[in-house]
Short mmCIF file of C-alpha atoms in Angstrom, two decimals:
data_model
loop_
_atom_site.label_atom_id
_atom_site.label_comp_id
_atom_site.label_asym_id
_atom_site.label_seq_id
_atom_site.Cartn_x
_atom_site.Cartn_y
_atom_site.Cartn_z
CA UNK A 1 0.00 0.00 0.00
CA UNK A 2 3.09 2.16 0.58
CA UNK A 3 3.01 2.73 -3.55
CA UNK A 4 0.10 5.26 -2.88
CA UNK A 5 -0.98 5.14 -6.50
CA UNK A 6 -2.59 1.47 -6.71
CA UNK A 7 -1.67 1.10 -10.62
CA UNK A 8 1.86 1.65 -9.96
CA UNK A 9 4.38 -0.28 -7.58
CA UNK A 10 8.07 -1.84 -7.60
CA UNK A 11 10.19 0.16 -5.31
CA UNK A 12 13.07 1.69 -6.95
CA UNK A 13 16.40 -0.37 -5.09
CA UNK A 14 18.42 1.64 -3.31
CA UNK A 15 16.48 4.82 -3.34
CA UNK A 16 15.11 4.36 0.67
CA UNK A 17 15.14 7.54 3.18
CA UNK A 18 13.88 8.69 6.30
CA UNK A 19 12.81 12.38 7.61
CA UNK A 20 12.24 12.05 11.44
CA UNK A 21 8.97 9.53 11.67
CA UNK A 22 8.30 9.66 7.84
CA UNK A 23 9.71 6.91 5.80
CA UNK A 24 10.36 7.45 2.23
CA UNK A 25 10.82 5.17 -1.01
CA UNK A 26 11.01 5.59 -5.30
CA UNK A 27 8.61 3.42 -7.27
CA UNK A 28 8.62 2.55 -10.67
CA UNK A 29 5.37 1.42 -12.94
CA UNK A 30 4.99 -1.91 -13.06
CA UNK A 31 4.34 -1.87 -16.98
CA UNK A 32 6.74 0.86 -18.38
CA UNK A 33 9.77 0.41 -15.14
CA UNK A 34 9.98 4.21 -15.82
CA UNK A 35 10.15 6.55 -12.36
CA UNK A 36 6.32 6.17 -11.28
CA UNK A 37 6.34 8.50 -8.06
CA UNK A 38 8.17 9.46 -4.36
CA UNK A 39 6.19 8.44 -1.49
CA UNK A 40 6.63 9.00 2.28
CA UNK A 41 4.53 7.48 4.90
CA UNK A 42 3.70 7.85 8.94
CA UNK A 43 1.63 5.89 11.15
CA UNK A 44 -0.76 7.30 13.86
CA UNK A 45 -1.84 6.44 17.33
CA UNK A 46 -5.46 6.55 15.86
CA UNK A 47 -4.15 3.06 13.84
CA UNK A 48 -3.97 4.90 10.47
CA UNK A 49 -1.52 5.60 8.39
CA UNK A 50 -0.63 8.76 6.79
CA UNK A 51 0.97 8.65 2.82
CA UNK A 52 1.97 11.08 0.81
CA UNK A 53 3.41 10.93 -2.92
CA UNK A 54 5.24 13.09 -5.85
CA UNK A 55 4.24 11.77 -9.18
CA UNK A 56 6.54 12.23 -12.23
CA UNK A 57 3.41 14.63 -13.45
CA UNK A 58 3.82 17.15 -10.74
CA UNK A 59 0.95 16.17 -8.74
CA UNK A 60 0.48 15.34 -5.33
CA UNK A 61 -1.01 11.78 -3.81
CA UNK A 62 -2.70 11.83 -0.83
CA UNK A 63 -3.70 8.23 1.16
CA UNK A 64 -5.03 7.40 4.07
CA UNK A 65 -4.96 3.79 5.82
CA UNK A 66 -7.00 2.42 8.69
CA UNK A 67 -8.68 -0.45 9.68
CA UNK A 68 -12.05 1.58 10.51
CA UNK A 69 -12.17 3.17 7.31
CA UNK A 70 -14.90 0.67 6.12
CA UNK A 71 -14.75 1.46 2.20
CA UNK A 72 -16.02 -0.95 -0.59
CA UNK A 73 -13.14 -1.54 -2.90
CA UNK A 74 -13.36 0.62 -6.19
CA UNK A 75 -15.93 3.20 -5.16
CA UNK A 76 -15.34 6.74 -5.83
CA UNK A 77 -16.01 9.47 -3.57
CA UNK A 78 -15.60 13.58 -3.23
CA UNK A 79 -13.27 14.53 -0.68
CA UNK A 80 -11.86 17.65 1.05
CA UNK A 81 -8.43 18.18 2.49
CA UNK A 82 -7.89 21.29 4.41
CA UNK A 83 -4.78 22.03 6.26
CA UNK A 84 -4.89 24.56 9.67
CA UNK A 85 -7.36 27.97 7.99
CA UNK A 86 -5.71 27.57 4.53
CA UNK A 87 -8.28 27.32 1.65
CA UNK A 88 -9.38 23.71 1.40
CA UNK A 89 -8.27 21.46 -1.51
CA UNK A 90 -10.70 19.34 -3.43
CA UNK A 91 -10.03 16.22 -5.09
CA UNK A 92 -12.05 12.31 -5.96
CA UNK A 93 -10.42 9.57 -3.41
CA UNK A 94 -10.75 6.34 -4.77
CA UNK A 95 -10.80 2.81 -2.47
CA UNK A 96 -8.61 -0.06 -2.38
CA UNK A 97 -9.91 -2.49 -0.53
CA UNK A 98 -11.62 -1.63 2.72
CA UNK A 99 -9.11 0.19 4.18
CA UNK A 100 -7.23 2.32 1.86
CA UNK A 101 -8.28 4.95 0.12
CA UNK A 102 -6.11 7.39 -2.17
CA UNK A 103 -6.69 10.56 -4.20
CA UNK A 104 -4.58 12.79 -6.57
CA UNK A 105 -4.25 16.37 -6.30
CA UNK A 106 -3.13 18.88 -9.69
CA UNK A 107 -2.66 22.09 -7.44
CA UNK A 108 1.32 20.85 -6.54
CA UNK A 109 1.89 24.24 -5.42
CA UNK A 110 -0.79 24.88 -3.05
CA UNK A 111 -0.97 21.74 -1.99
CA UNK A 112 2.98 21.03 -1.23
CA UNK A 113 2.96 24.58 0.57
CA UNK A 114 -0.16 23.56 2.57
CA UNK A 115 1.46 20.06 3.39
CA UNK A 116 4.88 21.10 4.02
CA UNK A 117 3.49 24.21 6.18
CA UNK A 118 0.72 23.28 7.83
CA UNK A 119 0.27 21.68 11.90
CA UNK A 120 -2.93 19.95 11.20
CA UNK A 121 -4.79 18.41 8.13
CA UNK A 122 -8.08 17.60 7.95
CA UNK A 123 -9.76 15.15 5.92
CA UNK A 124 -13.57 15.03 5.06
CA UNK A 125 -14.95 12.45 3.28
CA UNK A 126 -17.76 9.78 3.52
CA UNK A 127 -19.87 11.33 6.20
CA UNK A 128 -16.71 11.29 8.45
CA UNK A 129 -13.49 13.27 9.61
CA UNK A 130 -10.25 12.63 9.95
CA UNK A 131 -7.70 14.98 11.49
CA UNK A 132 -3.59 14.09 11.19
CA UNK A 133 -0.71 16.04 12.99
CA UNK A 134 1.84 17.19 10.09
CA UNK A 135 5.26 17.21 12.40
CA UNK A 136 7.86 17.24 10.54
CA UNK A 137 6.73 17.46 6.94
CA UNK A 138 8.58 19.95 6.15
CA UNK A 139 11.69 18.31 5.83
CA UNK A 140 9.68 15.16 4.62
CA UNK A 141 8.00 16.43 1.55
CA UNK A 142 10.79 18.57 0.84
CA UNK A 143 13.03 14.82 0.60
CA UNK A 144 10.06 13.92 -1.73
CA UNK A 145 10.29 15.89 -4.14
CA UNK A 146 13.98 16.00 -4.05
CA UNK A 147 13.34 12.24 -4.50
CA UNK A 148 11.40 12.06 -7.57
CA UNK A 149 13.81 14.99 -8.72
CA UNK A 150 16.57 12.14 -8.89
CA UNK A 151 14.50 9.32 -10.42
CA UNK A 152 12.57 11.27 -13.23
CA UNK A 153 14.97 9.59 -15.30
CA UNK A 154 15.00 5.90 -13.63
CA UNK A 155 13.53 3.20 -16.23
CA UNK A 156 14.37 -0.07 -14.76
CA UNK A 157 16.58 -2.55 -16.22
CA UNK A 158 14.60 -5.53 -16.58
CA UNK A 159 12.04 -3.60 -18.73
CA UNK A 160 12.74 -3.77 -22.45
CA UNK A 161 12.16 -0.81 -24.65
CA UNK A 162 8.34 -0.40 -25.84
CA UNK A 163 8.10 -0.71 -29.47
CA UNK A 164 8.40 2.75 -30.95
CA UNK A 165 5.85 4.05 -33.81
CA UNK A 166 7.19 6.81 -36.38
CA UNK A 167 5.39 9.74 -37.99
CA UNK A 168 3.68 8.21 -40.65
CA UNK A 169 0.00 8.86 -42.16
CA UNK A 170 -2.70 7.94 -39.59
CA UNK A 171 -4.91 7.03 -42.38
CA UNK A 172 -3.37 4.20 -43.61
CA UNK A 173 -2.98 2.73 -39.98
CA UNK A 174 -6.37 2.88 -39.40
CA UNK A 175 -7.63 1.65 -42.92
CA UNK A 176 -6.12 -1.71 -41.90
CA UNK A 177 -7.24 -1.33 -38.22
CA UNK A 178 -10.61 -1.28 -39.74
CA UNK A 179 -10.05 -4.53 -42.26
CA UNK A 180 -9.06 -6.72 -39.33
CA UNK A 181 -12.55 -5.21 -37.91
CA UNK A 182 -14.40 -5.61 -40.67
CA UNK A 183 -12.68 -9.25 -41.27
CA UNK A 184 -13.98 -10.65 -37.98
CA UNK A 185 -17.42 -9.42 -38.07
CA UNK A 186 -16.56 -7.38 -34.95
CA UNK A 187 -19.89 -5.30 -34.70
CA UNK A 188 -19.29 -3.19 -31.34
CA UNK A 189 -15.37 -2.88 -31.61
CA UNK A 190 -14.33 0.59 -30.76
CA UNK A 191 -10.78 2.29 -31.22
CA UNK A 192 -8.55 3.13 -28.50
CA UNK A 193 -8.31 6.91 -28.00
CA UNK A 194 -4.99 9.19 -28.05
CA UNK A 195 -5.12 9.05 -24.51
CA UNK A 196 -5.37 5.39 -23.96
CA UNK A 197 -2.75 4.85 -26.54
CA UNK A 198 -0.38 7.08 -24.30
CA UNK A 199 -1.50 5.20 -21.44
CA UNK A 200 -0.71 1.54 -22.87
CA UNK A 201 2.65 2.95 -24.59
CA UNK A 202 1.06 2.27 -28.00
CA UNK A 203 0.65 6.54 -29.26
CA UNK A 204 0.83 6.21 -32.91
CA UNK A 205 -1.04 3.10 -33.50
CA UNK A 206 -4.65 2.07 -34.25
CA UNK A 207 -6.26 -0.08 -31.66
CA UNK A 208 -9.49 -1.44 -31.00
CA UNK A 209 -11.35 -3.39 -28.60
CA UNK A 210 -14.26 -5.68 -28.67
CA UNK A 211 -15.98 -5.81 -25.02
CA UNK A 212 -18.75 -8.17 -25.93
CA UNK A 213 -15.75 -10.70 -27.79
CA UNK A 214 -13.10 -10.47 -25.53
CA UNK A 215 -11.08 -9.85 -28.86
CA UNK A 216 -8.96 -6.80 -29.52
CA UNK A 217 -6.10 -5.94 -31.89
CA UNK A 218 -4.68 -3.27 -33.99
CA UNK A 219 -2.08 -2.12 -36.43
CA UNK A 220 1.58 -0.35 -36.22
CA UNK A 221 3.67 0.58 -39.20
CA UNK A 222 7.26 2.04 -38.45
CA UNK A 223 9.40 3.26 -41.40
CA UNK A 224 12.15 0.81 -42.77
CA UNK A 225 14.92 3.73 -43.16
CA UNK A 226 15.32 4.32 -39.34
CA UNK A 227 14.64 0.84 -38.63
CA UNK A 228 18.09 -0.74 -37.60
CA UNK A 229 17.15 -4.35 -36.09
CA UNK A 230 16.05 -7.71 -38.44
CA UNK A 231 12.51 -9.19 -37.78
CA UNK A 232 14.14 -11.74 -35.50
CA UNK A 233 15.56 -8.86 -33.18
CA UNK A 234 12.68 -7.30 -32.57
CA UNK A 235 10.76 -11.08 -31.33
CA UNK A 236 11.80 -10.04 -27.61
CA UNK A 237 10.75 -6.73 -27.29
CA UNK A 238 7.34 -7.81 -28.92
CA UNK A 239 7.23 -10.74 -26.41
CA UNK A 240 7.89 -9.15 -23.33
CA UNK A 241 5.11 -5.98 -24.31
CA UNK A 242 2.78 -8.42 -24.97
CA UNK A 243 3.27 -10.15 -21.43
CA UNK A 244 3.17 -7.39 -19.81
CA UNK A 245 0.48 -7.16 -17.12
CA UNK A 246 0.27 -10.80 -17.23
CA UNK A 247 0.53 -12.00 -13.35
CA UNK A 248 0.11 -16.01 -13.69
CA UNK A 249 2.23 -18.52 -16.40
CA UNK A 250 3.61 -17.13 -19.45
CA UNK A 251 4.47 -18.90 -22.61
CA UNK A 252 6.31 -17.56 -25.11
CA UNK A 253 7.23 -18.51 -28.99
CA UNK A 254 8.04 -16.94 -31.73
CA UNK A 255 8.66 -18.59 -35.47
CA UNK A 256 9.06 -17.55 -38.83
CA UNK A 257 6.07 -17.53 -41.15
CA UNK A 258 6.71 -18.50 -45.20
CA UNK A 259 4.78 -15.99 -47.87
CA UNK A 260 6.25 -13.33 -50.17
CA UNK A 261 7.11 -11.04 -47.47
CA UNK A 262 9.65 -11.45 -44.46
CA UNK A 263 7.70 -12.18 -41.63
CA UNK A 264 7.84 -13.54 -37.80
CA UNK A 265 5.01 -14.34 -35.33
CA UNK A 266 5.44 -13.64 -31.57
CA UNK A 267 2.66 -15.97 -29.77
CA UNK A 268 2.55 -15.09 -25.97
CA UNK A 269 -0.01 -17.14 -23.75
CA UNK A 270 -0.93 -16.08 -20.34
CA UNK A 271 -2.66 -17.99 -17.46
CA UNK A 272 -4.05 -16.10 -14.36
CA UNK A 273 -6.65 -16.80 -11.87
CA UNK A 274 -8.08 -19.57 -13.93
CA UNK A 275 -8.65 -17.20 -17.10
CA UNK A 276 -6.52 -16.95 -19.95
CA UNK A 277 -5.02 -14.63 -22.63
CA UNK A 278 -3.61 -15.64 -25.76
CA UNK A 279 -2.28 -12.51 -28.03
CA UNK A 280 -0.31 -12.68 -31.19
CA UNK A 281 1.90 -9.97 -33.05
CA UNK A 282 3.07 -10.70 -36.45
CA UNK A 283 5.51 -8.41 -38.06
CA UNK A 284 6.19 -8.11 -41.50
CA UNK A 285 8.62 -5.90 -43.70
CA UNK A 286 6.72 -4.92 -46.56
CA UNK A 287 7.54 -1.95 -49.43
CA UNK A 288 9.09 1.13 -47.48
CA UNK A 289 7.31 -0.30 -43.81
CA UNK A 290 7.59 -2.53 -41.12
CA UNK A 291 3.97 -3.41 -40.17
CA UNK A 292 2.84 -4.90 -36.87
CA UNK A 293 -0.48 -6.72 -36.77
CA UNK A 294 -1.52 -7.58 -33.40
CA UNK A 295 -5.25 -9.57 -32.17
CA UNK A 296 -5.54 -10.64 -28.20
CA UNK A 297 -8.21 -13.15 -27.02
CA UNK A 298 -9.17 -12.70 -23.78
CA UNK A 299 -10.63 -16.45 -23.78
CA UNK A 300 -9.28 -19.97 -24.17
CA UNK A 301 -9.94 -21.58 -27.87
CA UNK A 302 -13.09 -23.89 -27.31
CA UNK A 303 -12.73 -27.51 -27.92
CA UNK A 304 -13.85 -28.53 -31.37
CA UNK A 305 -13.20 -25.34 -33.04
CA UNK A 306 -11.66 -26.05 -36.15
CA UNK A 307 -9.95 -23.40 -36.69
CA UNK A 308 -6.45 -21.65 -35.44
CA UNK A 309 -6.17 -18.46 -34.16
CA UNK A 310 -2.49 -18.39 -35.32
CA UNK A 311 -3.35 -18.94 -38.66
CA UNK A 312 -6.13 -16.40 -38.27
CA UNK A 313 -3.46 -13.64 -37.14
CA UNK A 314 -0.89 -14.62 -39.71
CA UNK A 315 -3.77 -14.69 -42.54
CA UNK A 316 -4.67 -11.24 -41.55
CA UNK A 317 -1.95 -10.10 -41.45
CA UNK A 318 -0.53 -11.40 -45.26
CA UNK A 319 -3.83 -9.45 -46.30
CA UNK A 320 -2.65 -6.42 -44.26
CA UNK A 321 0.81 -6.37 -46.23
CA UNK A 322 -0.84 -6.97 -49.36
CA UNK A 323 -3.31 -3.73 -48.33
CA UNK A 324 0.44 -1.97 -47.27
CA UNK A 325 2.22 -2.74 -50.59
CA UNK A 326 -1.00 -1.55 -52.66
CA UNK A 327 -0.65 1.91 -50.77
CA UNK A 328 3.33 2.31 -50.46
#
């Protein structure tokens, strides 16, 4: 719970410190293993515990945990912070769990002032109050945000390099996006938008999703003259994107499909809590491009269906190429 922000974790090794009772740590996100945030945390006599965070987006985390809290996990609720007579801070808290709640705050000014300032800091939310003694923040939050100073930089090691779209036409990206669409009778698939894209590392590509399918997929195309790596280089940073997020058994293989193009197909199969995952990513160098066709099924293959889901991805994407080389 120390990570503050539930979607990230990992502590950052080595990057520990203490300010009086406040103990501090780095985290990275667990998908990217860039520098996620700087937290410190205190506990109180009242049994909670007291958290505060600097993100890598300038914005302040604020969580609370106790064991009276009584919260359903995932609900939403409007809160107010207010800190001695200073002006009070709004902001949506958000529960994990029963006990935990945490909320985000944009004003990194006000609110680090406030914080660092302050004697007292009130919490309202849910009907109930809250009030926490802020000895010794100062020096705390001012460790913080020296903290995530240091680590802005910090991508982890064991985290391979996202693949990387270029600048080309959106169009034609989104014209095959479409196809594969179109080609699997997918009646309610929607595309990703600019945001999401940002927020799964995939900003340049067209993705879609099919909620009532459990099928999604989408299209990259990177241009050939910057591209410095064979087909067969780029199998492991296709693999490990693909299993990312995956908490259970991975399986991994990747093989070398015959046609008129040169082509490789990355299967990676995840397992987790009974449910599994199986996504393919078949990249092709075709014309001027290297194109990336990519469909996830969020379901095991029934028994008796007749036909593969490999071939289905590698099919697809032949036709995509084809569709590529018509338009280069």
């Amino acid at each position: 719970m120390l990570a503050v922000a539930p979607a990230h974790g990992g502590n950052i090794p080595g990057s520990a410190f203490e300010s009086g009772n406040w103990q501090g740590v780095a985290y990275a996100h667990d998908v990217t293993g860039e520098f996620s945030h700087c937290a410190i945390s205190a506990p109180y006599r009242s049994g909670d515990t007291l958290f505060f965070g600097v993100t890598r987006d300038a914005t302040v985390t604020v969580a609370i945990m106790g064991p009276a809290l009584g919260l359903q996990d995932g609900e939403a609720f409007p809160v107010i912070l207010q800190v001695d007579r200073r002006r009070p801070l709004q902001a949506i808290a958000t529960a994990v769990g029963e006990d935990f709640a945490w909320l985000e705050i944009e004003e990194f000014s006000a609110a680090m002032d406030a914080f660092r300032r302050g004697f007292v800091l009130t919490i309202f939310g849910q009907g109930r109050e809250g009030q926490y003694n802020l000895d010794g923040t100062f020096r705390a939050l001012e460790a913080t945000r020296q903290c995530a100073m240091r680590y802005l930089d910090y991508r982890s090691p064991h985290h391979a390099e996202p693949p990387q779209t270029s600048q080309i036409d959106p169009a034609l990206t989104y014209q095959i996006a479409t196809s594969m669409i179109t080609e699997l009778g997918l009646s309610d698939a929607r595309y990703l938008t600019q945001t999401e894209l940002h927020e799964i590392e995939l900003a340049g590509s067209a993705y879609w999703v099919s909620e009532a399918t459990g099928v999604e997929g989408g299209a990259m195309l990177f241009d050939l003259s910057t591209e410095t790596r064979s087909i067969r280089e780029t199998d492991a940073t296709v693999s490990e994107y693909l299993s990312r997020g995956c908490l259970g058994d991975v399986a991994t293989m990747a093989k070398s499909l015959e046609g008129e193009f040169p082509a490789r197909q990355v299967r990676v199969l995840c397992v987790q809590d009974g449910s599994t995952r199986e996504s393919y990513a078949t990249t092709t160098d075709v014309g001027s491009f290297r194109l990336i066709s990519v469909l996830r099924f969020d379901s095991a293959q029934a028994a008796g269906e007749d036909t593969s889901r490999g071939q289905v991805s590698a099919d697809m994407a032949l036709k995509n190429a084809n569709f590529v080389l018509d338009n280069d």
